Amino acid sequence: MTAETLTVSPIPVGAAHGLAKNLKVFYSKYEIAANVEDGDIFQLGYLPKNVMVCGAVLVCDDIDTGTEVLDMDLGWAANGGGSATYTDPETGLSYTNSGASASAAGFINGGVLTGDGIAELHTGNQRIQFFVDPLFFSEKTMVQIEANVAANSFAAGGAAVYLIYYAI
């Protein structure tokens, strides 16, 4: 077997990128007290304008007990920014406003939230998504959870969201 050397572009170090990147976390929790129905939308708050979202986490309590069918996604409402673009001055890469149109599952397509995690290993209602290329939002954008399938056997609980982003 022959060893192979792989190369990669150097990590840019600057005020807004590389090792000096100033990551922020958007956090919001929604307490769901009534039975979740197909099409329900839970508005969580706004991302500020001119941000790049790198990753998302959706965590829910076991709000559909028994044989779970509840399917919830994490996305955004349209932000009115049209097809605004941003070109990164260090990499030359261009990004188009992701929030030009609404996307119910733009951050996370949650699928059925089982709620039946393995103790101390993972939570069945946890979804984590990081993006190969960050998502650009040119305007203040409403973050929201949308239910695609009603809960089979509802139990009140919370749904929390963490978005990892940086401002440009």
Short mmCIF file of C-alpha atoms in Angstrom, two decimals:
data_model
loop_
_atom_site.label_atom_id
_atom_site.label_comp_id
_atom_site.label_asym_id
_atom_site.label_seq_id
_atom_site.Cartn_x
_atom_site.Cartn_y
_atom_site.Cartn_z
CA MET A 1 0.00 0.00 0.00
CA THR A 2 1.31 3.42 -0.93
CA ALA A 3 0.77 6.37 1.38
CA GLU A 4 -1.12 9.26 -0.16
CA THR A 5 -0.69 12.90 0.75
CA LEU A 6 -3.80 15.03 0.47
CA THR A 7 -3.71 18.79 0.28
CA VAL A 8 -6.29 21.36 1.14
CA SER A 9 -6.48 25.13 0.82
CA PRO A 10 -5.05 26.93 3.84
CA ILE A 11 -7.51 28.05 6.47
CA PRO A 12 -8.06 31.79 6.09
CA VAL A 13 -7.48 33.69 9.32
CA GLY A 14 -9.16 37.06 9.40
CA ALA A 15 -11.74 39.22 11.11
CA ALA A 16 -14.73 37.28 9.75
CA HIS A 17 -13.42 33.92 8.58
CA GLY A 18 -11.25 30.95 9.47
CA LEU A 19 -10.03 30.67 13.03
CA ALA A 20 -11.36 34.14 13.87
CA LYS A 21 -14.94 33.41 12.76
CA ASN A 22 -17.40 34.78 15.29
CA LEU A 23 -20.10 32.11 15.40
CA LYS A 24 -23.38 32.87 17.06
CA VAL A 25 -26.26 30.66 18.17
CA PHE A 26 -29.94 31.38 17.59
CA TYR A 27 -31.95 29.56 20.28
CA SER A 28 -35.69 29.35 20.72
CA LYS A 29 -38.04 26.96 22.48
CA TYR A 30 -41.76 26.54 21.87
CA GLU A 31 -43.93 24.85 24.50
CA ILE A 32 -46.53 22.82 22.62
CA ALA A 33 -49.63 22.51 24.81
CA ALA A 34 -52.28 21.43 22.28
CA ASN A 35 -52.44 18.41 19.97
CA VAL A 36 -50.21 18.86 16.93
CA GLU A 37 -52.09 18.72 13.61
CA ASP A 38 -50.86 18.45 10.03
CA GLY A 39 -49.97 21.93 8.79
CA ASP A 40 -49.41 23.50 12.23
CA ILE A 41 -46.66 26.13 12.13
CA PHE A 42 -44.75 27.16 15.25
CA GLN A 43 -42.99 30.50 14.78
CA LEU A 44 -39.78 30.67 16.82
CA GLY A 45 -38.38 34.14 16.14
CA TYR A 46 -36.20 35.97 13.64
CA LEU A 47 -32.71 35.44 12.35
CA PRO A 48 -31.06 38.84 11.85
CA LYS A 49 -30.36 40.10 8.33
CA ASN A 50 -27.10 39.34 6.50
CA VAL A 51 -26.20 36.05 8.15
CA MET A 52 -24.75 32.75 6.98
CA VAL A 53 -26.27 29.67 8.67
CA CYS A 54 -23.81 26.80 9.03
CA GLY A 55 -25.85 24.26 10.98
CA ALA A 56 -29.14 23.49 12.72
CA VAL A 57 -30.39 21.35 15.60
CA LEU A 58 -34.02 20.42 16.31
CA VAL A 59 -34.80 18.76 19.64
CA CYS A 60 -38.27 17.81 20.86
CA ASP A 61 -39.73 16.21 23.95
CA ASP A 62 -41.65 12.97 23.32
CA ILE A 63 -44.83 14.78 22.27
CA ASP A 64 -46.20 11.81 20.29
CA THR A 65 -46.26 8.79 22.58
CA GLY A 66 -47.09 5.19 21.76
CA THR A 67 -46.73 4.43 18.05
CA GLU A 68 -45.22 7.68 16.81
CA VAL A 69 -46.19 9.24 13.48
CA LEU A 70 -45.54 12.94 14.19
CA ASP A 71 -43.33 14.44 11.47
CA MET A 72 -41.93 17.93 12.00
CA ASP A 73 -39.51 19.99 9.90
CA LEU A 74 -37.46 23.11 10.56
CA GLY A 75 -37.43 25.89 7.99
CA TRP A 76 -38.27 29.54 7.39
CA ALA A 77 -40.87 31.93 6.02
CA ALA A 78 -40.04 34.03 2.95
CA ASN A 79 -38.09 37.15 3.97
CA GLY A 80 -38.81 39.49 1.04
CA GLY A 81 -35.13 39.78 0.14
CA GLY A 82 -35.59 38.52 -3.41
CA SER A 83 -32.55 37.07 -5.12
CA ALA A 84 -30.01 39.23 -3.26
CA THR A 85 -26.48 37.85 -3.43
CA TYR A 86 -23.35 37.97 -1.30
CA THR A 87 -19.82 37.32 -2.57
CA ASP A 88 -17.33 36.29 0.07
CA PRO A 89 -14.34 38.64 -0.31
CA GLU A 90 -11.84 36.00 0.85
CA THR A 91 -13.01 32.96 -1.15
CA GLY A 92 -14.79 34.62 -4.07
CA LEU A 93 -17.77 32.28 -3.57
CA SER A 94 -21.20 33.79 -4.23
CA TYR A 95 -24.33 32.97 -2.27
CA THR A 96 -27.97 33.77 -3.11
CA ASN A 97 -30.57 34.68 -0.49
CA SER A 98 -32.01 31.37 0.75
CA GLY A 99 -34.98 33.21 2.24
CA ALA A 100 -36.25 34.54 -1.12
CA SER A 101 -38.99 31.91 -0.82
CA ALA A 102 -40.36 29.96 2.13
CA SER A 103 -38.95 26.52 2.88
CA ALA A 104 -40.69 24.33 5.46
CA ALA A 105 -37.72 21.92 5.63
CA GLY A 106 -34.86 24.19 4.55
CA PHE A 107 -32.88 23.59 7.72
CA ILE A 108 -34.04 20.09 8.71
CA ASN A 109 -36.38 17.52 7.20
CA GLY A 110 -37.16 15.86 10.52
CA GLY A 111 -39.06 12.76 9.48
CA VAL A 112 -40.98 10.83 12.13
CA LEU A 113 -39.87 11.92 15.61
CA THR A 114 -39.71 8.62 17.48
CA GLY A 115 -39.03 9.97 20.96
CA ASP A 116 -37.53 6.61 21.88
CA GLY A 117 -33.86 7.34 22.29
CA ILE A 118 -31.30 5.05 23.88
CA ALA A 119 -30.54 6.24 27.40
CA GLU A 120 -27.35 8.32 27.61
CA LEU A 121 -26.54 7.83 23.90
CA HIS A 122 -28.98 9.89 21.89
CA THR A 123 -32.45 11.34 21.91
CA GLY A 124 -34.90 9.90 19.40
CA ASN A 125 -36.34 13.36 18.82
CA GLN A 126 -33.05 15.02 17.95
CA ARG A 127 -32.05 16.06 14.43
CA ILE A 128 -28.73 17.71 13.55
CA GLN A 129 -27.83 19.16 10.14
CA PHE A 130 -24.68 20.94 9.00
CA PHE A 131 -24.44 22.41 5.50
CA VAL A 132 -21.65 21.92 2.95
CA ASP A 133 -22.15 25.56 1.97
CA PRO A 134 -23.70 27.97 4.47
CA LEU A 135 -27.16 29.34 3.77
CA PHE A 136 -27.25 33.11 3.18
CA PHE A 137 -30.15 35.21 4.49
CA SER A 138 -30.14 38.83 3.27
CA GLU A 139 -33.11 39.96 5.39
CA LYS A 140 -34.54 39.32 8.83
CA THR A 141 -36.09 35.84 8.51
CA MET A 142 -38.74 34.04 10.59
CA VAL A 143 -37.59 30.60 11.75
CA GLN A 144 -40.40 28.06 12.11
CA ILE A 145 -41.26 24.42 12.73
CA GLU A 146 -43.97 22.88 10.56
CA ALA A 147 -45.84 19.66 11.31
CA ASN A 148 -46.48 17.39 8.33
CA VAL A 149 -48.38 14.62 10.10
CA ALA A 150 -50.60 14.91 13.18
CA ALA A 151 -49.53 13.36 16.47
CA ASN A 152 -50.95 9.89 17.06
CA SER A 153 -51.12 10.16 20.85
CA PHE A 154 -50.26 13.70 21.95
CA ALA A 155 -48.42 14.63 25.15
CA ALA A 156 -47.53 18.25 25.90
CA GLY A 157 -43.86 19.19 25.67
CA GLY A 158 -41.31 21.49 24.14
CA ALA A 159 -39.54 21.83 20.82
CA ALA A 160 -36.19 23.64 20.81
CA VAL A 161 -34.07 24.94 17.94
CA TYR A 162 -30.42 25.95 17.75
CA LEU A 163 -29.08 27.58 14.57
CA ILE A 164 -25.34 28.14 14.21
CA TYR A 165 -24.58 31.25 12.12
CA TYR A 166 -22.25 34.15 11.55
CA ALA A 167 -22.94 37.71 10.47
CA ILE A 168 -21.43 39.17 7.30
#
